[in-house]
mmCIF file of C-alpha atoms in Angstrom:
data_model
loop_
_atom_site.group_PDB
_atom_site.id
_atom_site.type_symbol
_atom_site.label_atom_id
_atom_site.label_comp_id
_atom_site.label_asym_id
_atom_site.label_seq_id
_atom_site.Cartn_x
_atom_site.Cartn_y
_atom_site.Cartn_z
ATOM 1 C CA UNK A 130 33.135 -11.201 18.176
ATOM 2 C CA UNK A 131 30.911 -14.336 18.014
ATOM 3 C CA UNK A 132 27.849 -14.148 19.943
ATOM 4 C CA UNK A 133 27.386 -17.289 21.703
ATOM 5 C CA UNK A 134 24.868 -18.484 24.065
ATOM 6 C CA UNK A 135 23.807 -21.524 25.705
ATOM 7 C CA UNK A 136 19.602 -21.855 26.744
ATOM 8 C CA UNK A 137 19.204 -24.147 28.838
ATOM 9 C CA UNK A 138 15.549 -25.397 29.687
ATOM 10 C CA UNK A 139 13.333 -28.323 30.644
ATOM 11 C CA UNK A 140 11.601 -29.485 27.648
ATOM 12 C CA UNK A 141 11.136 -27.088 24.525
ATOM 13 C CA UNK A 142 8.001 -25.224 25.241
ATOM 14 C CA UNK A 143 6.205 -22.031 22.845
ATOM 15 C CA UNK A 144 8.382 -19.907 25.093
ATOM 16 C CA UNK A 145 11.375 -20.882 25.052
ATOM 17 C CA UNK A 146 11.335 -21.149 21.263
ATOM 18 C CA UNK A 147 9.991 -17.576 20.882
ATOM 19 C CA UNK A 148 13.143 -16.790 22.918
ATOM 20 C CA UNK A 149 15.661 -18.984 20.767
ATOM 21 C CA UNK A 150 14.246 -17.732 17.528
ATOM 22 C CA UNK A 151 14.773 -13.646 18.739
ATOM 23 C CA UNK A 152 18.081 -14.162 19.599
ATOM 24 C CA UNK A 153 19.029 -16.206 16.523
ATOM 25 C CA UNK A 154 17.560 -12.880 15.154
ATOM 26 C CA UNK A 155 19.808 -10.774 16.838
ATOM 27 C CA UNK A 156 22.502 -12.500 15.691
ATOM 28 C CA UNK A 157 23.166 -15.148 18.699
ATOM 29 C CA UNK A 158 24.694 -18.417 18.016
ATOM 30 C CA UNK A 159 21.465 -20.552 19.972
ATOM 31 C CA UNK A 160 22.841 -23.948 22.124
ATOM 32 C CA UNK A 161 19.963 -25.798 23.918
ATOM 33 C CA UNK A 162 20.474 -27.954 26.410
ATOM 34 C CA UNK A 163 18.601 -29.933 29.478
ATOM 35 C CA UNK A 164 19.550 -28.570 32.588
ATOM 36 C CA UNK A 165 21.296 -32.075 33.540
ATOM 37 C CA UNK A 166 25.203 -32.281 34.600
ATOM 38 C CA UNK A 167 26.428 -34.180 31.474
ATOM 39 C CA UNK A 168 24.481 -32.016 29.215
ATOM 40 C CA UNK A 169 25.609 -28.755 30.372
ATOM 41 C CA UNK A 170 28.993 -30.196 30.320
ATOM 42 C CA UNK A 171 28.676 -30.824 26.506
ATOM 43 C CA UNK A 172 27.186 -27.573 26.164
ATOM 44 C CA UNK A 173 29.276 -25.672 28.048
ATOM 45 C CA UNK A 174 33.043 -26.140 26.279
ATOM 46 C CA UNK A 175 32.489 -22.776 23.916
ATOM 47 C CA UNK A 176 30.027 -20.975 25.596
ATOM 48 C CA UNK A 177 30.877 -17.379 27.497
ATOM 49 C CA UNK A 178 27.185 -16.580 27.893
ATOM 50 C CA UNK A 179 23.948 -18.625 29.591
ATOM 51 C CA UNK A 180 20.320 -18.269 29.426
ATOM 52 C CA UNK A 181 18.901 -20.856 31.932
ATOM 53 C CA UNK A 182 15.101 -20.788 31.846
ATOM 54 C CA UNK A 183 13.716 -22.177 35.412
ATOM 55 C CA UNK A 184 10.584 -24.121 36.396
ATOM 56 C CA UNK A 185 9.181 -25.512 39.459
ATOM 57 C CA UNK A 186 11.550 -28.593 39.053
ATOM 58 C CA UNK A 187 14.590 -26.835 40.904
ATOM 59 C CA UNK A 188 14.433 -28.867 43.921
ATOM 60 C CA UNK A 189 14.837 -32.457 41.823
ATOM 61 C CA UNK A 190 18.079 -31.100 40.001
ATOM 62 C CA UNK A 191 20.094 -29.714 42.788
ATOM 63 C CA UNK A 192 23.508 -31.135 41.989
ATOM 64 C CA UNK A 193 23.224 -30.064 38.542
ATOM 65 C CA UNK A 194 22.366 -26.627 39.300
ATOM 66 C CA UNK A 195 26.097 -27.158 42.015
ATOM 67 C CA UNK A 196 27.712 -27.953 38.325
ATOM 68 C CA UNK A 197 26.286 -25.291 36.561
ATOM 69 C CA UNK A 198 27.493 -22.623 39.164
ATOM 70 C CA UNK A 199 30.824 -24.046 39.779
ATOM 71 C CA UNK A 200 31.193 -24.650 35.830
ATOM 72 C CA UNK A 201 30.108 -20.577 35.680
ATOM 73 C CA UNK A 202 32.746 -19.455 38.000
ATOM 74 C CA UNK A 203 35.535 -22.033 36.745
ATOM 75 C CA UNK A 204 35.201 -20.605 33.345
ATOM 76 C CA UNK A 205 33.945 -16.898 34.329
ATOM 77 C CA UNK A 206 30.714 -17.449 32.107
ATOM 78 C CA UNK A 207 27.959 -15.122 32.396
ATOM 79 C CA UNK A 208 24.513 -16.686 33.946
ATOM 80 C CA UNK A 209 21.504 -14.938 33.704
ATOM 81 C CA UNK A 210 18.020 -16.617 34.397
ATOM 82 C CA UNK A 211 14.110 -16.581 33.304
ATOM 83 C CA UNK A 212 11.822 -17.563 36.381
ATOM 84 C CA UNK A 213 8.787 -16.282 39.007
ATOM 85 C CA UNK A 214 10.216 -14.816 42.611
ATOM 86 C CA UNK A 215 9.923 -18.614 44.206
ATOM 87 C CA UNK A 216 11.505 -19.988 41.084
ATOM 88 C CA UNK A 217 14.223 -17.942 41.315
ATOM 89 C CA UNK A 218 14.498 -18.348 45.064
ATOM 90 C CA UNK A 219 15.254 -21.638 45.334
ATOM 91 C CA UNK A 220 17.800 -21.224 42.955
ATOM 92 C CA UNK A 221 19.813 -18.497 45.254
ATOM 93 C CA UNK A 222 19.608 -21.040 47.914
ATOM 94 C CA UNK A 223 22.549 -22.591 46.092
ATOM 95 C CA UNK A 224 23.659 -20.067 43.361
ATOM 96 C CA UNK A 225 24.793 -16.361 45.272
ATOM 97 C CA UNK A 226 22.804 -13.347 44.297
ATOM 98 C CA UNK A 227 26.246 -11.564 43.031
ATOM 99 C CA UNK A 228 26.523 -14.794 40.654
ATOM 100 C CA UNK A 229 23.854 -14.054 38.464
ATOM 101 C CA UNK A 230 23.766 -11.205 36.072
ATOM 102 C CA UNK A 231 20.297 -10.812 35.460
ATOM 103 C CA UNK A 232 17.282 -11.720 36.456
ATOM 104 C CA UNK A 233 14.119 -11.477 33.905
ATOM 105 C CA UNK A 234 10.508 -12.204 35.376
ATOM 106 C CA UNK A 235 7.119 -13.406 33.745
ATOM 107 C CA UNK A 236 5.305 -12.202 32.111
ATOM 108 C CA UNK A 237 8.701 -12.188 30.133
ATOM 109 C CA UNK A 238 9.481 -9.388 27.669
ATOM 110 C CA UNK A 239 11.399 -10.700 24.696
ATOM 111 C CA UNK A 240 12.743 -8.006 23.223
ATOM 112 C CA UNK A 241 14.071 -6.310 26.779
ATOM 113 C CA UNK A 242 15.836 -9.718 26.958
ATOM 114 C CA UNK A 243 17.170 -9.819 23.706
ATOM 115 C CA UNK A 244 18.166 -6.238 24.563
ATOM 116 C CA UNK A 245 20.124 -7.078 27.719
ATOM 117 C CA UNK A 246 21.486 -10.155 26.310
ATOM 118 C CA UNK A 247 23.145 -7.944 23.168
ATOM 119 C CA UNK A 248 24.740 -5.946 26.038
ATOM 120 C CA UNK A 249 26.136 -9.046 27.804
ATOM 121 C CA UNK A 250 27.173 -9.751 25.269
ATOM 122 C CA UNK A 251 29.158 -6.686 23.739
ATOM 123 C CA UNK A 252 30.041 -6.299 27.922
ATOM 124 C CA UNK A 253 31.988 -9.517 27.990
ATOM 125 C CA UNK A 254 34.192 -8.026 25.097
ATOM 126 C CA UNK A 255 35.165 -4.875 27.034
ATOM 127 C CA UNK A 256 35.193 -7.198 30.529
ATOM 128 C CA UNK A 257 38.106 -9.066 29.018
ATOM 129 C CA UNK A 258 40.495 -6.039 28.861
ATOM 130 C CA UNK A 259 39.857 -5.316 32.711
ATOM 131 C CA UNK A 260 41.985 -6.739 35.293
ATOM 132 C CA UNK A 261 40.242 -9.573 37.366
ATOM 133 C CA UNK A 262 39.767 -9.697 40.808
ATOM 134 C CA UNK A 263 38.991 -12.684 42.391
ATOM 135 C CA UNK A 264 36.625 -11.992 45.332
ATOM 136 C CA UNK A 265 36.652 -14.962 48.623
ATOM 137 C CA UNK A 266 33.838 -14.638 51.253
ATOM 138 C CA UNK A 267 31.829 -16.730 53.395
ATOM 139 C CA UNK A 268 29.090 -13.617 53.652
ATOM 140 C CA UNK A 269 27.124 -13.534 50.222
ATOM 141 C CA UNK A 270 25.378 -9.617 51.586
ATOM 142 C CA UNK A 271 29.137 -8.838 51.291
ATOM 143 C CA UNK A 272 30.280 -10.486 48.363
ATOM 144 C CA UNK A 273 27.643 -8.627 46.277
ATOM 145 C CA UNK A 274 28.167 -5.460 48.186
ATOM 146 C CA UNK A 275 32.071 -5.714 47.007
ATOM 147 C CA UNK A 276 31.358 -6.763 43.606
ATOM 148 C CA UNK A 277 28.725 -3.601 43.004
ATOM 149 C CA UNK A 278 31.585 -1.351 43.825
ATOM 150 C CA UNK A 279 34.446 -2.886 41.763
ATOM 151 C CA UNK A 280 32.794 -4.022 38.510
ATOM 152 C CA UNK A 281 32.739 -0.833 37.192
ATOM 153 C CA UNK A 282 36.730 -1.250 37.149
ATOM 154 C CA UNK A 283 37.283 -4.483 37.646
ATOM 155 C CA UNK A 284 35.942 -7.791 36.393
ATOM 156 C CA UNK A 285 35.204 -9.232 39.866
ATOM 157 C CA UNK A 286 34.874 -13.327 39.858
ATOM 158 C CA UNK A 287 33.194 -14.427 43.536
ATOM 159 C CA UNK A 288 33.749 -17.569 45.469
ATOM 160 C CA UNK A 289 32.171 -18.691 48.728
ATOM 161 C CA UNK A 290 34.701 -20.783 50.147
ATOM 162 C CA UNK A 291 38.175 -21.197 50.318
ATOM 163 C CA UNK A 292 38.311 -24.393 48.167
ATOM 164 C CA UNK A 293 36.209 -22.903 45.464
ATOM 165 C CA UNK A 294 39.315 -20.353 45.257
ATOM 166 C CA UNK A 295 42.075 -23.032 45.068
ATOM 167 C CA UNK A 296 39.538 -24.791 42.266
ATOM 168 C CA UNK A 297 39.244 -21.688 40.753
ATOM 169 C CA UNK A 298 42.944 -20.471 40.042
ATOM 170 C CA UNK A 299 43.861 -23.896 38.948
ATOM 171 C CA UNK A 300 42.538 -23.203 35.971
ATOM 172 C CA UNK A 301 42.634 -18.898 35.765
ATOM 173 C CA UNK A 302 45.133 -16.492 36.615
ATOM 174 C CA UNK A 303 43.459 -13.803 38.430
ATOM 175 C CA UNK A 304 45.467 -10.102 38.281
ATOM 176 C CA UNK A 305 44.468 -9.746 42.551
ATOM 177 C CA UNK A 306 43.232 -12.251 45.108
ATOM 178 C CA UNK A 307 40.812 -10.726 48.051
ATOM 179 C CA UNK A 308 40.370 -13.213 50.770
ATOM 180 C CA UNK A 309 38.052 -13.301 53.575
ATOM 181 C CA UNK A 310 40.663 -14.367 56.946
ATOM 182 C CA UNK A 311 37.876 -15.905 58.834
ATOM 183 C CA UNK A 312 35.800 -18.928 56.781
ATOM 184 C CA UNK A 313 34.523 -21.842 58.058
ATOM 185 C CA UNK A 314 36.345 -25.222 57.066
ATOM 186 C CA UNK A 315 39.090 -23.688 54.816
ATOM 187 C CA UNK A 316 40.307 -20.232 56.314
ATOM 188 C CA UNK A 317 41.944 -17.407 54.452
ATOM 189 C CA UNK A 318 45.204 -18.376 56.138
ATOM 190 C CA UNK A 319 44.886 -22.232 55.207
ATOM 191 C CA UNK A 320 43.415 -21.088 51.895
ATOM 192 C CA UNK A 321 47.098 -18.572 51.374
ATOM 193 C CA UNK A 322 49.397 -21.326 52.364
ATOM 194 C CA UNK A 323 47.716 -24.079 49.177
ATOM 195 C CA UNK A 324 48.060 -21.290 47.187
ATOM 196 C CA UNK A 325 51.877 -20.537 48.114
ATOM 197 C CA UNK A 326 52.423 -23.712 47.868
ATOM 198 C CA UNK A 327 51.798 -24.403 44.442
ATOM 199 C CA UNK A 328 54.713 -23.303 41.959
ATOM 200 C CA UNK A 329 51.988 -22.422 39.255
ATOM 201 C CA UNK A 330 49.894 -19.869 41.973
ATOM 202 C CA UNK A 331 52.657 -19.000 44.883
ATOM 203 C CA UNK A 332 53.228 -15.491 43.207
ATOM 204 C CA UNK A 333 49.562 -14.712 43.046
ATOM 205 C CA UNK A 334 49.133 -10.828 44.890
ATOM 206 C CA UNK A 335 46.615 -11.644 47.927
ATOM 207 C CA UNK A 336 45.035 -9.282 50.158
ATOM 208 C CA UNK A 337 43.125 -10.370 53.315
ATOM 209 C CA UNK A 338 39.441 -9.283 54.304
ATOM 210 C CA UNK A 339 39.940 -9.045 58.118
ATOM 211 C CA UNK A 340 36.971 -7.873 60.431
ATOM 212 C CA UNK A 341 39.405 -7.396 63.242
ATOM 213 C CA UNK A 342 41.616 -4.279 62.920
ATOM 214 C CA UNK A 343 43.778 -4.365 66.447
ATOM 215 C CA UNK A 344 47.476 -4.966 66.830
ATOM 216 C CA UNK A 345 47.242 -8.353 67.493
ATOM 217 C CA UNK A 346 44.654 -9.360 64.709
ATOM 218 C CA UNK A 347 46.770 -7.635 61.983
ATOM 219 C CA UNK A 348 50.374 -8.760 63.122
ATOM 220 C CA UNK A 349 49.109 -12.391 62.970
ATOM 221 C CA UNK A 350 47.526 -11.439 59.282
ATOM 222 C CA UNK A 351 50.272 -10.057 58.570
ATOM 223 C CA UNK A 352 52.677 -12.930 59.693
ATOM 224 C CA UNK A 353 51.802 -14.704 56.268
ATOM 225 C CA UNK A 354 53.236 -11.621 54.341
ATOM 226 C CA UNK A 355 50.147 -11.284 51.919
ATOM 227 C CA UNK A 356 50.433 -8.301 49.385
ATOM 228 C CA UNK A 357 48.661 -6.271 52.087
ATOM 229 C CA UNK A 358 45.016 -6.654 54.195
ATOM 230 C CA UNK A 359 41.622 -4.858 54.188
ATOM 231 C CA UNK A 360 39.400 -3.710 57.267
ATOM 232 C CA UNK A 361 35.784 -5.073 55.986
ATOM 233 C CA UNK A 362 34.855 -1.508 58.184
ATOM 234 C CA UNK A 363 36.791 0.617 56.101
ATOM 235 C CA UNK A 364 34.089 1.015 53.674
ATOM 236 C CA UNK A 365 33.808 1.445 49.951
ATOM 237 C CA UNK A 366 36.140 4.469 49.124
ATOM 238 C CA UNK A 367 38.861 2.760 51.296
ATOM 239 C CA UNK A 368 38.518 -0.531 49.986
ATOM 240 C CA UNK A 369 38.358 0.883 46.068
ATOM 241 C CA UNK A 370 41.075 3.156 46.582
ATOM 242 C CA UNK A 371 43.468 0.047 48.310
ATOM 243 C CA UNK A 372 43.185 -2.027 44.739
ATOM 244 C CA UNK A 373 43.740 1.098 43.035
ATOM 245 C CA UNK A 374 46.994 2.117 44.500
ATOM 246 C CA UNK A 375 48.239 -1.829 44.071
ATOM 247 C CA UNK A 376 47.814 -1.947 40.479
ATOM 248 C CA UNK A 377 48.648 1.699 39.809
ATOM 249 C CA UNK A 378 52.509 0.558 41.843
ATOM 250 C CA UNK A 379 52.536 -2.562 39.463
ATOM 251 C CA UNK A 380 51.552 -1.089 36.235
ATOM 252 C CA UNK A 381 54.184 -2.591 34.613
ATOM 253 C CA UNK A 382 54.317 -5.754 36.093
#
């Protein structure tokens, strides 16, 4: 497998060529690119795997940085990121800490990078053969919470909103939908019905994230016949060992 990666920085400084020129070494495939919109969209059409180098211009590019997370989730491609604690702060204010896969400080060590990035790399092979979960909440503590305990077994894509899902299955097929019931501006139930509604998405498997487990709360979840529902409460072995028993009763689906 082809090891691809896109770096994308402000300028071409010593650093960022050091880093370019050890993982051409390591046998990388190198793209640069400026971390504008239309560049990364260039950049981006072959890429599984990006590098983005930050600097203390985050706050004048924050629509580009929108792009490059929704272009990350759209096409499930791996982000990881170069940057001080501030840097990389004001980059969580708009990209979720569960989005990016790694974080690498300065004073940067090249060859730990180079390192990690030759096991995103081989990762992303093995990733493919899992079945993917696509993971809707509102709560980014709780997306990454859910995502620590399923990626072990799962290749687990996360969304904030309910209209990042929709955008997000129009162009994947995820094996198992999990979707928050309560959201702001697009609910889990409003978020269901686009889905069902769509000939190319109404058989997708859903399961709802419900904080509310009494009668009333679950009849009306279950009212909209998803493939089942989740307490948030029930915790981690309850949660892991719900996804397990679906796919285990549709192994041969």
């Amino acid at each position: 497998m082809e090891k691809k990666l896109l770096l994308i920085s402000r300028g071409s400084t010593f650093m960022v060529d050091a880093i370019s020129s050890n993982l051409r070494e390591a046998g990388f495939t190198v793209k640069k690119c400026e971390p504008a919109m239309k560049e990364i969209a260039e950049s981006t059409k072959d890429i599984d795997i990006i590098l983005f180098y930050l600097g203390d211009y985050l706050d004048d590019i924050k629509e580009d940085i929108v792009y490059l997370k929704d272009i990350c989730i759209e096409r499930e491609i791996s982000l990881s990121v170069i940057g001080d604690d501030a840097e990389v702060n004001v980059l969580r204010q708009t990209v979720a800490e569960g989005q990016i896969a790694n974080v690498f400080s300065r004073p940067l060590d090249i060859k730990n990078l180079v390192s990690v990035m030759e096991n995103v790399a081989q990762g992303r092979e093995a990733q493919a053969l899992k079945k993917n979960i696509l993971l809707v909440d509102d709560d980014a503590s709780f997306l990454k919470m859910v995502k620590d305990w399923l990626s072990d077994d799962y290749r687990v894509t996360i969304v904030s909103s309910g209209m990042q899902a929709i955008t997000y299955i129009a162009k994947n097929r995820p094996d198992l939908i999990l979707l928050d019931y309560e959201m702001p501006v697009t609910s889990g139930p409003q978020a269901l019905e686009m889905i069902r509604s769509e000939v190319g998405t109404s058989n997708l498997p859903v399961f709802f994230l419900t904080g509310k487990g009494d009668k009333e709360s679950v009849t009306k979840v279950l009212t909209l016949k998803p493939e089942g529902y989740i307490l948030k409460s029930a915790g981690k072995n309850e949660l892991v060992s719900q996804i397990k028993d679906y796919f285990e009763r549709h192994k041969s689906v």
